[in-house]
């Protein structure tokens, strides 16, 4: 009986998730912060009054050849739009069901896309430096909230016989090279020399793994604070300018959730990937050279590749170009499995100075989002 109830619960949850679409896009416009507030010009973004809270409009003003100013309005629609007033709580409310899916054994990817300063890290993680104590919980982003939810739910699921083990890894992809953010030795000299080479490979069961990467057993919700602190520490050591570095690399936090039901004998393996992408600002190749040029090309290429992979998946293409970037190669299994769930946050800076970048981000996200229509059609046929 328990077995039936349990599988009914999972089925129902999954059906609801599928109705919402396996590829979803949320837009989040952050509030003005710091000195931005003082500049009192008209903001380019507005939110039409609609019940579904899923529309946003961007107004672009420009001067024509005759010196006359004109403006163009671009309307966008996503699965959900979060205004600057939306709290971390409200955002997580819309994410928590996906976290439950990972517990139920599904592969889940949640991405934050957007230009540097658009709120990606705030959304995924929370404030830059997470101090273990004395912090207002409201400010926490998706990673700590997800882990907390997972712990609360595993203790509930324990009553139904489920026992879970959680293992985490945290890596950074910089210039198409993987870096272990949980490696212990980073504080000592020449961390990068000491790190063994990380390589993506397929294990005997066909799972995508990374050779030499640190895996940490996440045995309490508090453990995640330790883990984020170590990652932050490793980043600081690795970079002369930490912010600059993190804006030019992808960071990928992965939790493997293995469940066994001691009463029914069922088992499940879910994967939760939480990805803070490199800044999407269009970096022009002209004018840069050497390392900078290589870096720029790597970012442009891997973000474009991510868009291509999601588009190909949604179209049901035969060939999915996972191998074109380290990021998509790493996430191949999670993105490609038939039952996988993908959510992309497109993060937007509301400042007038960012209008052009915001437009590009919203257009990229639309490309990802319109894939969903393709999926829906395909299913209906
Ligand atoms: P990114 O990671 O995209 O470069 P950040 O997450 O670091 O951007 O955000 C840039 C700045 O804006 C930070 O100071 C951050 O604290 C602030 N910020 C971002 N989103 C919000 C938000 N929803 N509410 C309040 N402040 C925010
Ligand atoms: Mg950031």
mmCIF file of C-alpha atoms and ligand atoms in Angstrom, residues 28-33 36 83-84 86-88 113-124 126-128 139 243 246-247 276-277 279 347, ligand 1:
data_model
loop_
_atom_site.group_PDB
_atom_site.id
_atom_site.type_symbol
_atom_site.label_atom_id
_atom_site.label_comp_id
_atom_site.label_asym_id
_atom_site.label_seq_id
_atom_site.Cartn_x
_atom_site.Cartn_y
_atom_site.Cartn_z
ATOM 1 C CA UNK A 28 13.917 38.535 -12.914
ATOM 2 C CA UNK A 29 14.453 42.263 -12.961
ATOM 3 C CA UNK A 30 16.474 43.397 -9.963
ATOM 4 C CA UNK A 31 15.877 46.683 -8.134
ATOM 5 C CA UNK A 32 18.189 49.651 -8.552
ATOM 6 C CA UNK A 33 20.933 49.460 -5.975
ATOM 7 C CA UNK A 36 21.830 53.822 -9.369
ATOM 8 C CA UNK A 83 9.607 42.531 -10.755
ATOM 9 C CA UNK A 84 12.188 44.450 -8.678
ATOM 10 C CA UNK A 86 9.930 40.321 -5.794
ATOM 11 C CA UNK A 87 11.631 38.855 -2.775
ATOM 12 C CA UNK A 88 13.937 35.861 -2.584
ATOM 13 C CA UNK A 113 21.786 34.070 -17.288
ATOM 14 C CA UNK A 114 22.445 37.778 -17.671
ATOM 15 C CA UNK A 115 25.037 40.503 -17.909
ATOM 16 C CA UNK A 116 27.459 41.118 -15.053
ATOM 17 C CA UNK A 117 25.660 42.933 -12.243
ATOM 18 C CA UNK A 118 22.177 41.762 -13.249
ATOM 19 C CA UNK A 119 21.577 39.699 -10.111
ATOM 20 C CA UNK A 120 22.643 36.162 -11.062
ATOM 21 C CA UNK A 121 24.670 35.472 -7.929
ATOM 22 C CA UNK A 122 22.047 37.162 -5.758
ATOM 23 C CA UNK A 123 19.435 34.826 -7.227
ATOM 24 C CA UNK A 124 21.443 31.605 -7.086
ATOM 25 C CA UNK A 126 22.450 35.287 -2.087
ATOM 26 C CA UNK A 127 24.838 37.935 -0.928
ATOM 27 C CA UNK A 128 28.447 37.543 -1.957
ATOM 28 C CA UNK A 139 18.328 37.375 1.684
ATOM 29 C CA UNK A 243 34.456 39.790 -9.080
ATOM 30 C CA UNK A 246 33.566 35.236 -11.330
ATOM 31 C CA UNK A 247 31.854 37.325 -13.972
ATOM 32 C CA UNK A 276 25.644 30.828 -12.181
ATOM 33 C CA UNK A 277 26.679 31.617 -15.747
ATOM 34 C CA UNK A 279 28.299 37.498 -17.691
ATOM 35 C CA UNK A 347 18.414 38.324 -14.917
HETATM 36 P P1 LIG B 1 25.778 39.194 -11.046
HETATM 37 O O1 LIG B 1 26.060 37.961 -10.264
HETATM 38 O O2 LIG B 1 24.800 38.978 -12.163
HETATM 39 O O3 LIG B 1 27.017 39.873 -11.529
HETATM 40 P P2 LIG B 1 24.922 40.239 -8.498
HETATM 41 O O4 LIG B 1 24.060 39.126 -8.041
HETATM 42 O O5 LIG B 1 26.280 40.317 -7.902
HETATM 43 O O6 LIG B 1 25.041 40.243 -10.086
HETATM 44 O O7 LIG B 1 24.116 41.588 -8.283
HETATM 45 C C1 LIG B 1 24.671 42.885 -8.516
HETATM 46 C C2 LIG B 1 24.316 43.789 -7.341
HETATM 47 O O8 LIG B 1 22.916 43.950 -7.231
HETATM 48 C C3 LIG B 1 24.773 43.224 -6.015
HETATM 49 O O9 LIG B 1 25.166 44.300 -5.193
HETATM 50 C C4 LIG B 1 23.532 42.569 -5.456
HETATM 51 O O10 LIG B 1 23.540 42.511 -4.050
HETATM 52 C C5 LIG B 1 22.432 43.482 -5.975
HETATM 53 N N1 LIG B 1 21.183 42.747 -6.238
HETATM 54 C C6 LIG B 1 20.975 41.873 -7.225
HETATM 55 N N2 LIG B 1 19.719 41.408 -7.225
HETATM 56 C C7 LIG B 1 19.098 42.013 -6.193
HETATM 57 C C8 LIG B 1 17.768 41.951 -5.648
HETATM 58 N N3 LIG B 1 16.821 41.163 -6.187
HETATM 59 N N4 LIG B 1 17.483 42.723 -4.584
HETATM 60 C C9 LIG B 1 18.428 43.520 -4.037
HETATM 61 N N5 LIG B 1 19.685 43.624 -4.497
HETATM 62 C C10 LIG B 1 20.039 42.887 -5.553
#
